Every structure is written in C-alpha cells, then in structure tokens.
Amino acid sequence: MGLLRRDRTPDFTKILGDYEPPSFPTFITQALDALADPDVDMGAVATIVQQDPGASAKVLQVVNSAGFGLRTAATNVQQAATLLGRNQLEGILISIGARAAVPSPADGNGFDHERFWATASKRATLASLIAARIDPTRQSENFTAALLQDMGIPVLMSREARYPDVLAQWHAEDSNLASLEVEVFGWHHGEVAAWLGGRWDFPEHYLQLLTDHHADDAGPHLLPAHLVAPIREADDRGDAAVIDRAAAAGIAADDMVAMLDEAVERTAAMGSALA
C-alpha cells in the first residue's frame, strides 16, 4: 500500500537495547483481562477498577472530559461501565495505562512534554469527532489509537542517541516525521508504538492502527486515526494535510475545518484528564 506500511515490524528489543516497557497498573491489567471475555459482566469489570480509588477517579475524569464527549456524565465507575460498554471502556483503560507507562524524557531538542500530550489529545479528540460522523461504532477505538500513535517518540528520545536530532530537524522543516525516520533508521515511530502495544498485549486492531497511521496514501479506506496523523506539534502546518486526507475520504473541507476548531476547544477543556 503506502511506502510506510510494511508487513513486518523490526525487533525493537535489539534496537532499544535493554529497554523494558513499564508494566500497566495491576487494576488495568486485571480489567483488560476480564474484558477479553465476550460474556463478561460489566459490573464485575467496574468492581475491579473500583479497588483502586485513584484509578476510579482517573477513569471518571477521562470519561467525563470534553475530549471524550460523553453525553451523560458518569458519577461512578459502575455507571461509567454501563454507559460506555466493553469497547469504549477497554479503550479508556488502554489510554490511561499507556499514558502512565510511557516515559517522560527531559524537554529539549524538539521535545516538549506538555506540548506532546496536548497534541496527542487534539488528534484523539478530532479522530473521535470524525468517527462519530462516519463510523460511530469505532469512535472509542479511533480516539485511543490517535492518542497513542506517537507514544514511541518519548521512548526514542530516551533510548536512541540520534533521535533528538531527527526530532529537532522535523520541527524545523515542513516534512513527514515518519519518512525522515525511515531515511535515517530504516523504521518509524509508528512501528515503535505498535511494538510497545504488543508488549502490553493490545488487541490486534490497535496494533495495526498504530503501525499504519503514517501510511503515505489517502482514500476512503482511511480510518479517523489515520486521517489525523499529519497534525503537528506547536503549529497548524499539519491541518491542511488533514483536510486534504479527509476530502479523499469524502468529508467536505468546511466540515473538517469546523471539526478542527471544535477539537481545539475540546482539547483545551479536556485539561489534565490524561495528564
């Protein structure tokens, strides 16, 4: 398909040396294991989450955030589980777990921790808005995949000595980060994200969305998480590319501009929900 879409992911265990991704919090692992059972009772999953008061608060904060866009506010985890259903709760738990486990490298050389996650939230919110219009059944999946599609970048900033220079070059140019990474390393950050997701036992459909999010093609087959990938940190240079990709998927430019504006507003209102 596109130049950046490949059938095989490099062995990042070798590339990143002795790096071992931190484990997810226990309650998230247990809840995700329970959700793997198609017959699971959602109340039982909520009970697992409620064992950790801090976790319960975080789930409610994310569920009720403007970025997620739930129509009815949840007042407890049991209610949240009922309102969300299995797929959406799974996506929120994966988002919280990965966000907590991804390293926080020092700012500098093109990396700004706060800006990085604010941009990720903008992508996630926009992907959710697009999915609500074209594929509501996959709204949560696209939110989560868009939020986490760049989660390999903080790992690379911490573990690959040449990566800060590559990231700084990307910020200085109007270029595609994944293409630049392939030129320098032979792999790109989407593949690192998928490798991390594999180590954390993400469902297979998430791994494919993470790997392919910078596929250098466009068309009606692209999912919302793919459409929002060009959004850049620190500026709006990527917005035009998003509008072009959306047009190829059948979304009018005016509609896309309106969704971009709404995503910015929702991301600001979202605040520290995923911090």
PDB file of C-alpha atoms in Angstrom:
ATOM      1  CA  MET A   1       0.000   0.000   0.000  1.00  0.00           C
ATOM      2  CA  GLY A   2       1.894   3.116   1.134  1.00  0.00           C
ATOM      3  CA  LEU A   3       5.646   3.348   1.431  1.00  0.00           C
ATOM      4  CA  LEU A   4       5.485   3.384   5.224  1.00  0.00           C
ATOM      5  CA  ARG A   5       3.172   0.389   5.545  1.00  0.00           C
ATOM      6  CA  ARG A   6       5.148  -2.819   5.988  1.00  0.00           C
ATOM      7  CA  ASP A   7       4.239  -6.402   6.784  1.00  0.00           C
ATOM      8  CA  ARG A   8       6.879  -6.899   9.454  1.00  0.00           C
ATOM      9  CA  THR A   9       7.852  -4.785  12.472  1.00  0.00           C
ATOM     10  CA  PRO A  10      11.586  -4.552  13.318  1.00  0.00           C
ATOM     11  CA  ASP A  11      12.836  -6.164  16.511  1.00  0.00           C
ATOM     12  CA  PHE A  12      12.953  -3.143  18.795  1.00  0.00           C
ATOM     13  CA  THR A  13      14.187  -5.321  21.649  1.00  0.00           C
ATOM     14  CA  LYS A  14      17.525  -5.229  19.813  1.00  0.00           C
ATOM     15  CA  ILE A  15      17.246  -1.657  18.585  1.00  0.00           C
ATOM     16  CA  LEU A  16      16.413  -0.174  22.009  1.00  0.00           C
ATOM     17  CA  GLY A  17      18.922  -2.279  23.916  1.00  0.00           C
ATOM     18  CA  ASP A  18      17.863  -3.339  27.408  1.00  0.00           C
ATOM     19  CA  TYR A  19      14.760  -1.132  27.466  1.00  0.00           C
ATOM     20  CA  GLU A  20      11.814  -2.866  29.124  1.00  0.00           C
ATOM     21  CA  PRO A  21       8.464  -1.078  28.930  1.00  0.00           C
ATOM     22  CA  PRO A  22       6.966  -0.472  32.381  1.00  0.00           C
ATOM     23  CA  SER A  23       4.027  -2.676  33.256  1.00  0.00           C
ATOM     24  CA  PHE A  24       0.485  -1.363  33.281  1.00  0.00           C
ATOM     25  CA  PRO A  25      -1.040  -0.736  36.716  1.00  0.00           C
ATOM     26  CA  THR A  26      -2.404  -4.014  38.112  1.00  0.00           C
ATOM     27  CA  PHE A  27      -6.021  -2.909  38.098  1.00  0.00           C
ATOM     28  CA  ILE A  28      -5.852  -2.075  34.388  1.00  0.00           C
ATOM     29  CA  THR A  29      -4.266  -5.412  33.515  1.00  0.00           C
ATOM     30  CA  GLN A  30      -6.920  -7.267  35.504  1.00  0.00           C
ATOM     31  CA  ALA A  31      -9.754  -5.231  33.995  1.00  0.00           C
ATOM     32  CA  LEU A  32      -8.459  -5.717  30.428  1.00  0.00           C
ATOM     33  CA  ASP A  33      -8.108  -9.458  31.046  1.00  0.00           C
ATOM     34  CA  ALA A  34     -11.731  -9.520  32.195  1.00  0.00           C
ATOM     35  CA  LEU A  35     -12.869  -7.527  29.159  1.00  0.00           C
ATOM     36  CA  ALA A  36     -11.270 -10.137  26.881  1.00  0.00           C
ATOM     37  CA  ASP A  37     -14.167 -12.425  27.847  1.00  0.00           C
ATOM     38  CA  PRO A  38     -17.067 -11.591  25.478  1.00  0.00           C
ATOM     39  CA  ASP A  39     -19.557 -12.684  28.147  1.00  0.00           C
ATOM     40  CA  VAL A  40     -18.084 -10.634  30.986  1.00  0.00           C
ATOM     41  CA  ASP A  41     -20.444  -8.707  33.241  1.00  0.00           C
ATOM     42  CA  MET A  42     -19.554  -5.000  33.034  1.00  0.00           C
ATOM     43  CA  GLY A  43     -20.376  -4.591  36.706  1.00  0.00           C
ATOM     44  CA  ALA A  44     -17.647  -7.105  37.530  1.00  0.00           C
ATOM     45  CA  VAL A  45     -15.137  -5.089  35.480  1.00  0.00           C
ATOM     46  CA  ALA A  46     -16.186  -1.922  37.287  1.00  0.00           C
ATOM     47  CA  THR A  47     -15.618  -3.678  40.618  1.00  0.00           C
ATOM     48  CA  ILE A  48     -12.020  -4.412  39.585  1.00  0.00           C
ATOM     49  CA  VAL A  49     -11.396  -0.761  38.727  1.00  0.00           C
ATOM     50  CA  GLN A  50     -13.015   0.458  41.939  1.00  0.00           C
ATOM     51  CA  GLN A  51     -10.453  -1.443  44.029  1.00  0.00           C
ATOM     52  CA  ASP A  52      -8.106   1.493  43.367  1.00  0.00           C
ATOM     53  CA  PRO A  53      -9.691   4.839  44.407  1.00  0.00           C
ATOM     54  CA  GLY A  54      -7.183   6.826  42.391  1.00  0.00           C
ATOM     55  CA  ALA A  55      -7.881   4.688  39.351  1.00  0.00           C
ATOM     56  CA  SER A  56     -11.608   5.186  39.726  1.00  0.00           C
ATOM     57  CA  ALA A  57     -11.131   8.944  39.816  1.00  0.00           C
ATOM     58  CA  LYS A  58      -8.922   8.864  36.718  1.00  0.00           C
ATOM     59  CA  VAL A  59     -11.427   6.768  34.753  1.00  0.00           C
ATOM     60  CA  LEU A  60     -14.247   9.163  35.645  1.00  0.00           C
ATOM     61  CA  GLN A  61     -12.085  12.169  34.775  1.00  0.00           C
ATOM     62  CA  VAL A  62     -11.382  10.772  31.308  1.00  0.00           C
ATOM     63  CA  VAL A  63     -14.931   9.545  30.720  1.00  0.00           C
ATOM     64  CA  ASN A  64     -16.404  12.919  31.609  1.00  0.00           C
ATOM     65  CA  SER A  65     -13.786  15.003  29.805  1.00  0.00           C
ATOM     66  CA  ALA A  66     -14.821  17.243  26.934  1.00  0.00           C
ATOM     67  CA  GLY A  67     -12.470  15.372  24.621  1.00  0.00           C
ATOM     68  CA  PHE A  68     -14.312  12.108  25.054  1.00  0.00           C
ATOM     69  CA  GLY A  69     -17.677  13.760  24.533  1.00  0.00           C
ATOM     70  CA  LEU A  70     -19.979  11.516  26.579  1.00  0.00           C
ATOM     71  CA  ARG A  71     -23.495  12.971  26.537  1.00  0.00           C
ATOM     72  CA  THR A  72     -24.390  11.925  30.093  1.00  0.00           C
ATOM     73  CA  ALA A  73     -21.854  12.495  32.870  1.00  0.00           C
ATOM     74  CA  ALA A  74     -20.989   9.399  34.906  1.00  0.00           C
ATOM     75  CA  THR A  75     -20.904   9.774  38.683  1.00  0.00           C
ATOM     76  CA  ASN A  76     -19.284   6.406  39.483  1.00  0.00           C
ATOM     77  CA  VAL A  77     -17.380   3.637  37.710  1.00  0.00           C
ATOM     78  CA  GLN A  78     -20.348   1.282  37.678  1.00  0.00           C
ATOM     79  CA  GLN A  79     -22.383   3.889  35.796  1.00  0.00           C
ATOM     80  CA  ALA A  80     -19.463   4.650  33.508  1.00  0.00           C
ATOM     81  CA  ALA A  81     -19.093   0.979  32.583  1.00  0.00           C
ATOM     82  CA  THR A  82     -22.801   0.770  31.770  1.00  0.00           C
ATOM     83  CA  LEU A  83     -22.766   3.942  29.658  1.00  0.00           C
ATOM     84  CA  LEU A  84     -19.616   3.019  27.784  1.00  0.00           C
ATOM     85  CA  GLY A  85     -19.871  -0.698  27.134  1.00  0.00           C
ATOM     86  CA  ARG A  86     -16.940  -3.051  26.635  1.00  0.00           C
ATOM     87  CA  ASN A  87     -15.175  -1.458  23.644  1.00  0.00           C
ATOM     88  CA  GLN A  88     -15.181   2.097  24.947  1.00  0.00           C
ATOM     89  CA  LEU A  89     -14.150   1.091  28.465  1.00  0.00           C
ATOM     90  CA  GLU A  90     -11.350  -1.010  27.009  1.00  0.00           C
ATOM     91  CA  GLY A  91     -10.118   1.994  25.016  1.00  0.00           C
ATOM     92  CA  ILE A  92     -10.131   4.266  28.060  1.00  0.00           C
ATOM     93  CA  LEU A  93      -8.253   1.738  30.190  1.00  0.00           C
ATOM     94  CA  ILE A  94      -5.645   1.252  27.461  1.00  0.00           C
ATOM     95  CA  SER A  95      -5.264   5.046  27.153  1.00  0.00           C
ATOM     96  CA  ILE A  96      -4.771   5.505  30.898  1.00  0.00           C
ATOM     97  CA  GLY A  97      -2.376   2.576  31.195  1.00  0.00           C
ATOM     98  CA  ALA A  98      -0.201   3.551  28.260  1.00  0.00           C
ATOM     99  CA  ARG A  99      -0.156   7.204  29.247  1.00  0.00           C
ATOM    100  CA  ALA A 100       1.101   6.226  32.720  1.00  0.00           C
ATOM    101  CA  ALA A 101       3.716   3.805  31.358  1.00  0.00           C
ATOM    102  CA  VAL A 102       5.236   5.944  28.589  1.00  0.00           C
ATOM    103  CA  PRO A 103       8.468   7.597  29.828  1.00  0.00           C
ATOM    104  CA  SER A 104       8.785  11.360  30.319  1.00  0.00           C
ATOM    105  CA  PRO A 105      12.126  12.441  28.822  1.00  0.00           C
ATOM    106  CA  ALA A 106      13.526  15.838  29.658  1.00  0.00           C
ATOM    107  CA  ASP A 107      12.292  18.662  27.464  1.00  0.00           C
ATOM    108  CA  GLY A 108      14.681  19.867  24.783  1.00  0.00           C
ATOM    109  CA  ASN A 109      15.954  19.007  21.280  1.00  0.00           C
ATOM    110  CA  GLY A 110      12.481  19.381  19.869  1.00  0.00           C
ATOM    111  CA  PHE A 111      10.639  17.563  22.656  1.00  0.00           C
ATOM    112  CA  ASP A 112       8.190  19.396  24.898  1.00  0.00           C
ATOM    113  CA  HIS A 113       6.303  17.049  27.247  1.00  0.00           C
ATOM    114  CA  GLU A 114       3.249  19.256  27.725  1.00  0.00           C
ATOM    115  CA  ARG A 115       3.025  20.140  24.032  1.00  0.00           C
ATOM    116  CA  PHE A 116       3.458  16.500  23.021  1.00  0.00           C
ATOM    117  CA  TRP A 117       0.472  15.263  25.040  1.00  0.00           C
ATOM    118  CA  ALA A 118      -1.671  18.293  24.193  1.00  0.00           C
ATOM    119  CA  THR A 119      -1.147  17.489  20.506  1.00  0.00           C
ATOM    120  CA  ALA A 120      -1.926  13.819  21.130  1.00  0.00           C
ATOM    121  CA  SER A 121      -5.166  14.880  22.828  1.00  0.00           C
ATOM    122  CA  LYS A 122      -6.058  17.085  19.865  1.00  0.00           C
ATOM    123  CA  ARG A 123      -5.554  14.167  17.468  1.00  0.00           C
ATOM    124  CA  ALA A 124      -7.613  11.871  19.679  1.00  0.00           C
ATOM    125  CA  THR A 125     -10.453  14.354  20.035  1.00  0.00           C
ATOM    126  CA  LEU A 126     -10.529  15.063  16.308  1.00  0.00           C
ATOM    127  CA  ALA A 127     -10.462  11.345  15.475  1.00  0.00           C
ATOM    128  CA  SER A 128     -13.400  10.836  17.819  1.00  0.00           C
ATOM    129  CA  LEU A 129     -15.360  13.651  16.162  1.00  0.00           C
ATOM    130  CA  ILE A 130     -14.699  12.241  12.684  1.00  0.00           C
ATOM    131  CA  ALA A 131     -15.629   8.728  13.775  1.00  0.00           C
ATOM    132  CA  ALA A 132     -18.884   9.989  15.292  1.00  0.00           C
ATOM    133  CA  ARG A 133     -19.798  11.138  11.802  1.00  0.00           C
ATOM    134  CA  ILE A 134     -18.546   8.322   9.576  1.00  0.00           C
ATOM    135  CA  ASP A 135     -18.225   5.236  11.817  1.00  0.00           C
ATOM    136  CA  PRO A 136     -19.740   5.674  15.325  1.00  0.00           C
ATOM    137  CA  THR A 137     -19.149   2.036  16.263  1.00  0.00           C
ATOM    138  CA  ARG A 138     -15.374   2.653  16.203  1.00  0.00           C
ATOM    139  CA  GLN A 139     -15.343   6.045  17.901  1.00  0.00           C
ATOM    140  CA  SER A 140     -13.510   4.911  21.039  1.00  0.00           C
ATOM    141  CA  GLU A 141     -11.043   2.782  19.087  1.00  0.00           C
ATOM    142  CA  ASN A 142     -10.051   5.738  16.934  1.00  0.00           C
ATOM    143  CA  PHE A 143      -9.799   8.051  19.957  1.00  0.00           C
ATOM    144  CA  THR A 144      -7.387   5.664  21.675  1.00  0.00           C
ATOM    145  CA  ALA A 145      -5.306   4.882  18.585  1.00  0.00           C
ATOM    146  CA  ALA A 146      -4.949   8.588  17.724  1.00  0.00           C
ATOM    147  CA  LEU A 147      -3.974   9.431  21.294  1.00  0.00           C
ATOM    148  CA  LEU A 148      -1.243   6.781  21.401  1.00  0.00           C
ATOM    149  CA  GLN A 149       0.020   6.736  17.810  1.00  0.00           C
ATOM    150  CA  ASP A 150       3.110   8.814  18.705  1.00  0.00           C
ATOM    151  CA  MET A 151       3.843   7.147  22.050  1.00  0.00           C
ATOM    152  CA  GLY A 152       7.058   5.700  20.636  1.00  0.00           C
ATOM    153  CA  ILE A 153       8.591   9.192  20.421  1.00  0.00           C
ATOM    154  CA  PRO A 154       9.251   9.644  24.178  1.00  0.00           C
ATOM    155  CA  VAL A 155      10.825   6.173  24.256  1.00  0.00           C
ATOM    156  CA  LEU A 156      13.076   7.029  21.320  1.00  0.00           C
ATOM    157  CA  MET A 157      14.034  10.344  22.925  1.00  0.00           C
ATOM    158  CA  SER A 158      15.160   8.382  25.984  1.00  0.00           C
ATOM    159  CA  ARG A 159      16.866   5.447  24.263  1.00  0.00           C
ATOM    160  CA  GLU A 160      18.127   6.363  20.756  1.00  0.00           C
ATOM    161  CA  ALA A 161      21.059   8.799  20.822  1.00  0.00           C
ATOM    162  CA  ARG A 162      20.422  10.115  17.300  1.00  0.00           C
ATOM    163  CA  TYR A 163      16.700  10.637  17.744  1.00  0.00           C
ATOM    164  CA  PRO A 164      16.736  14.112  19.344  1.00  0.00           C
ATOM    165  CA  ASP A 165      18.482  15.485  16.240  1.00  0.00           C
ATOM    166  CA  VAL A 166      15.896  13.832  13.977  1.00  0.00           C
ATOM    167  CA  LEU A 167      13.022  15.266  16.001  1.00  0.00           C
ATOM    168  CA  ALA A 168      14.603  18.729  16.041  1.00  0.00           C
ATOM    169  CA  GLN A 169      15.062  18.552  12.251  1.00  0.00           C
ATOM    170  CA  TRP A 170      11.383  17.630  11.825  1.00  0.00           C
ATOM    171  CA  HIS A 171      10.289  20.632  13.887  1.00  0.00           C
ATOM    172  CA  ALA A 172      12.499  22.899  11.776  1.00  0.00           C
ATOM    173  CA  GLU A 173      11.169  21.604   8.463  1.00  0.00           C
ATOM    174  CA  ASP A 174       7.821  21.065   6.776  1.00  0.00           C
ATOM    175  CA  SER A 175       8.411  17.328   6.419  1.00  0.00           C
ATOM    176  CA  ASN A 176       6.933  13.958   7.322  1.00  0.00           C
ATOM    177  CA  LEU A 177       8.481  12.637  10.543  1.00  0.00           C
ATOM    178  CA  ALA A 178       7.937   9.002   9.644  1.00  0.00           C
ATOM    179  CA  SER A 179       9.617   9.440   6.245  1.00  0.00           C
ATOM    180  CA  LEU A 180      12.560  11.148   7.913  1.00  0.00           C
ATOM    181  CA  GLU A 181      12.859   8.311  10.435  1.00  0.00           C
ATOM    182  CA  VAL A 182      12.806   5.670   7.707  1.00  0.00           C
ATOM    183  CA  GLU A 183      15.544   7.573   5.874  1.00  0.00           C
ATOM    184  CA  VAL A 184      17.762   7.705   8.972  1.00  0.00           C
ATOM    185  CA  PHE A 185      16.902   4.491  10.826  1.00  0.00           C
ATOM    186  CA  GLY A 186      15.018   2.211   8.458  1.00  0.00           C
ATOM    187  CA  TRP A 187      11.918   2.245  10.716  1.00  0.00           C
ATOM    188  CA  HIS A 188       9.483   4.824  12.084  1.00  0.00           C
ATOM    189  CA  HIS A 189       7.818   5.747  15.363  1.00  0.00           C
ATOM    190  CA  GLY A 190       4.516   4.111  14.413  1.00  0.00           C
ATOM    191  CA  GLU A 191       6.300   0.762  14.421  1.00  0.00           C
ATOM    192  CA  VAL A 192       7.784   1.560  17.831  1.00  0.00           C
ATOM    193  CA  ALA A 193       4.295   2.367  19.118  1.00  0.00           C
ATOM    194  CA  ALA A 194       2.990  -0.952  17.776  1.00  0.00           C
ATOM    195  CA  TRP A 195       5.918  -2.773  19.392  1.00  0.00           C
ATOM    196  CA  LEU A 196       5.051  -1.178  22.733  1.00  0.00           C
ATOM    197  CA  GLY A 197       1.408  -2.089  22.237  1.00  0.00           C
ATOM    198  CA  GLY A 198       2.402  -5.661  21.533  1.00  0.00           C
ATOM    199  CA  ARG A 199       4.417  -5.824  24.743  1.00  0.00           C
ATOM    200  CA  TRP A 200       1.318  -4.593  26.566  1.00  0.00           C
ATOM    201  CA  ASP A 201      -0.943  -7.122  24.818  1.00  0.00           C
ATOM    202  CA  PHE A 202      -3.039  -4.548  22.980  1.00  0.00           C
ATOM    203  CA  PRO A 203      -5.775  -6.070  20.801  1.00  0.00           C
ATOM    204  CA  GLU A 204      -4.541  -6.682  17.258  1.00  0.00           C
ATOM    205  CA  HIS A 205      -6.699  -3.968  15.658  1.00  0.00           C
ATOM    206  CA  TYR A 206      -4.950  -1.323  17.777  1.00  0.00           C
ATOM    207  CA  LEU A 207      -1.520  -2.572  16.724  1.00  0.00           C
ATOM    208  CA  GLN A 208      -2.431  -2.195  13.055  1.00  0.00           C
ATOM    209  CA  LEU A 209      -3.760   1.328  13.591  1.00  0.00           C
ATOM    210  CA  LEU A 210      -0.556   2.321  15.391  1.00  0.00           C
ATOM    211  CA  THR A 211       1.728   0.812  12.756  1.00  0.00           C
ATOM    212  CA  ASP A 212      -0.090   2.274   9.761  1.00  0.00           C
ATOM    213  CA  HIS A 213      -1.012   5.749  10.958  1.00  0.00           C
ATOM    214  CA  HIS A 214       1.559   7.442   8.695  1.00  0.00           C
ATOM    215  CA  ALA A 215       0.819   5.354   5.616  1.00  0.00           C
ATOM    216  CA  ASP A 216       1.622   7.736   2.761  1.00  0.00           C
ATOM    217  CA  ASP A 217      -1.561   7.213   0.827  1.00  0.00           C
ATOM    218  CA  ALA A 218      -5.096   8.555   1.083  1.00  0.00           C
ATOM    219  CA  GLY A 219      -8.582   7.443   0.211  1.00  0.00           C
ATOM    220  CA  PRO A 220     -11.952   6.387   1.542  1.00  0.00           C
ATOM    221  CA  HIS A 221     -10.422   3.357   3.298  1.00  0.00           C
ATOM    222  CA  LEU A 222      -8.534   5.514   5.821  1.00  0.00           C
ATOM    223  CA  LEU A 223      -9.900   5.448   9.365  1.00  0.00           C
ATOM    224  CA  PRO A 224     -10.186   8.595  11.520  1.00  0.00           C
ATOM    225  CA  ALA A 225      -6.985   7.711  13.413  1.00  0.00           C
ATOM    226  CA  HIS A 226      -5.157   7.698  10.048  1.00  0.00           C
ATOM    227  CA  LEU A 227      -6.751  10.944   8.904  1.00  0.00           C
ATOM    228  CA  VAL A 228      -5.496  12.942  11.907  1.00  0.00           C
ATOM    229  CA  ALA A 229      -1.900  11.679  11.808  1.00  0.00           C
ATOM    230  CA  PRO A 230      -0.466  14.763   9.995  1.00  0.00           C
ATOM    231  CA  ILE A 231      -1.374  17.085  12.893  1.00  0.00           C
ATOM    232  CA  ARG A 232       1.890  18.582  14.099  1.00  0.00           C
ATOM    233  CA  GLU A 233       3.076  19.920  17.423  1.00  0.00           C
ATOM    234  CA  ALA A 234       3.447  23.650  18.011  1.00  0.00           C
ATOM    235  CA  ASP A 235       1.813  24.865  14.810  1.00  0.00           C
ATOM    236  CA  ASP A 236      -1.038  24.193  12.401  1.00  0.00           C
ATOM    237  CA  ARG A 237       1.053  23.186   9.389  1.00  0.00           C
ATOM    238  CA  GLY A 238      -0.470  19.709   9.524  1.00  0.00           C
ATOM    239  CA  ASP A 239      -4.081  20.880   9.463  1.00  0.00           C
ATOM    240  CA  ALA A 240      -4.118  21.386   5.687  1.00  0.00           C
ATOM    241  CA  ALA A 241      -2.886  17.817   5.184  1.00  0.00           C
ATOM    242  CA  VAL A 242      -5.647  16.547   7.457  1.00  0.00           C
ATOM    243  CA  ILE A 243      -8.238  18.484   5.435  1.00  0.00           C
ATOM    244  CA  ASP A 244      -6.850  17.004   2.193  1.00  0.00           C
ATOM    245  CA  ARG A 245      -6.912  13.466   3.602  1.00  0.00           C
ATOM    246  CA  ALA A 246     -10.457  13.969   4.843  1.00  0.00           C
ATOM    247  CA  ALA A 247     -11.557  15.200   1.416  1.00  0.00           C
ATOM    248  CA  ALA A 248     -10.264  11.952  -0.099  1.00  0.00           C
ATOM    249  CA  ALA A 249     -12.389  10.135   2.487  1.00  0.00           C
ATOM    250  CA  GLY A 250     -15.485  12.100   1.457  1.00  0.00           C
ATOM    251  CA  ILE A 251     -15.544  14.774   4.181  1.00  0.00           C
ATOM    252  CA  ALA A 252     -16.051  18.335   2.926  1.00  0.00           C
ATOM    253  CA  ALA A 253     -13.338  20.884   3.738  1.00  0.00           C
ATOM    254  CA  ASP A 254     -15.757  23.203   5.556  1.00  0.00           C
ATOM    255  CA  ASP A 255     -16.924  20.341   7.765  1.00  0.00           C
ATOM    256  CA  MET A 256     -13.329  19.378   8.520  1.00  0.00           C
ATOM    257  CA  VAL A 257     -12.393  22.951   9.444  1.00  0.00           C
ATOM    258  CA  ALA A 258     -15.349  23.081  11.830  1.00  0.00           C
ATOM    259  CA  MET A 259     -14.275  19.782  13.436  1.00  0.00           C
ATOM    260  CA  LEU A 260     -10.703  21.026  13.782  1.00  0.00           C
ATOM    261  CA  ASP A 261     -11.962  24.121  15.595  1.00  0.00           C
ATOM    262  CA  GLU A 262     -14.146  22.012  17.867  1.00  0.00           C
ATOM    263  CA  ALA A 263     -11.252  19.655  18.580  1.00  0.00           C
ATOM    264  CA  VAL A 264      -9.102  22.590  19.700  1.00  0.00           C
ATOM    265  CA  GLU A 265     -11.866  23.804  22.024  1.00  0.00           C
ATOM    266  CA  ARG A 266     -12.493  20.362  23.463  1.00  0.00           C
ATOM    267  CA  THR A 267      -8.790  19.692  23.952  1.00  0.00           C
ATOM    268  CA  ALA A 268      -8.445  22.925  25.948  1.00  0.00           C
ATOM    269  CA  ALA A 269     -11.476  21.965  28.053  1.00  0.00           C
ATOM    270  CA  MET A 270     -10.063  18.468  28.480  1.00  0.00           C
ATOM    271  CA  GLY A 271      -7.230  19.935  30.519  1.00  0.00           C
ATOM    272  CA  SER A 272      -5.299  17.350  32.542  1.00  0.00           C
ATOM    273  CA  ALA A 273      -7.707  14.442  32.103  1.00  0.00           C
ATOM    274  CA  LEU A 274      -4.962  12.322  30.552  1.00  0.00           C
ATOM    275  CA  ALA A 275      -2.006  14.005  32.249  1.00  0.00           C
TER     276      ALA A 275
END
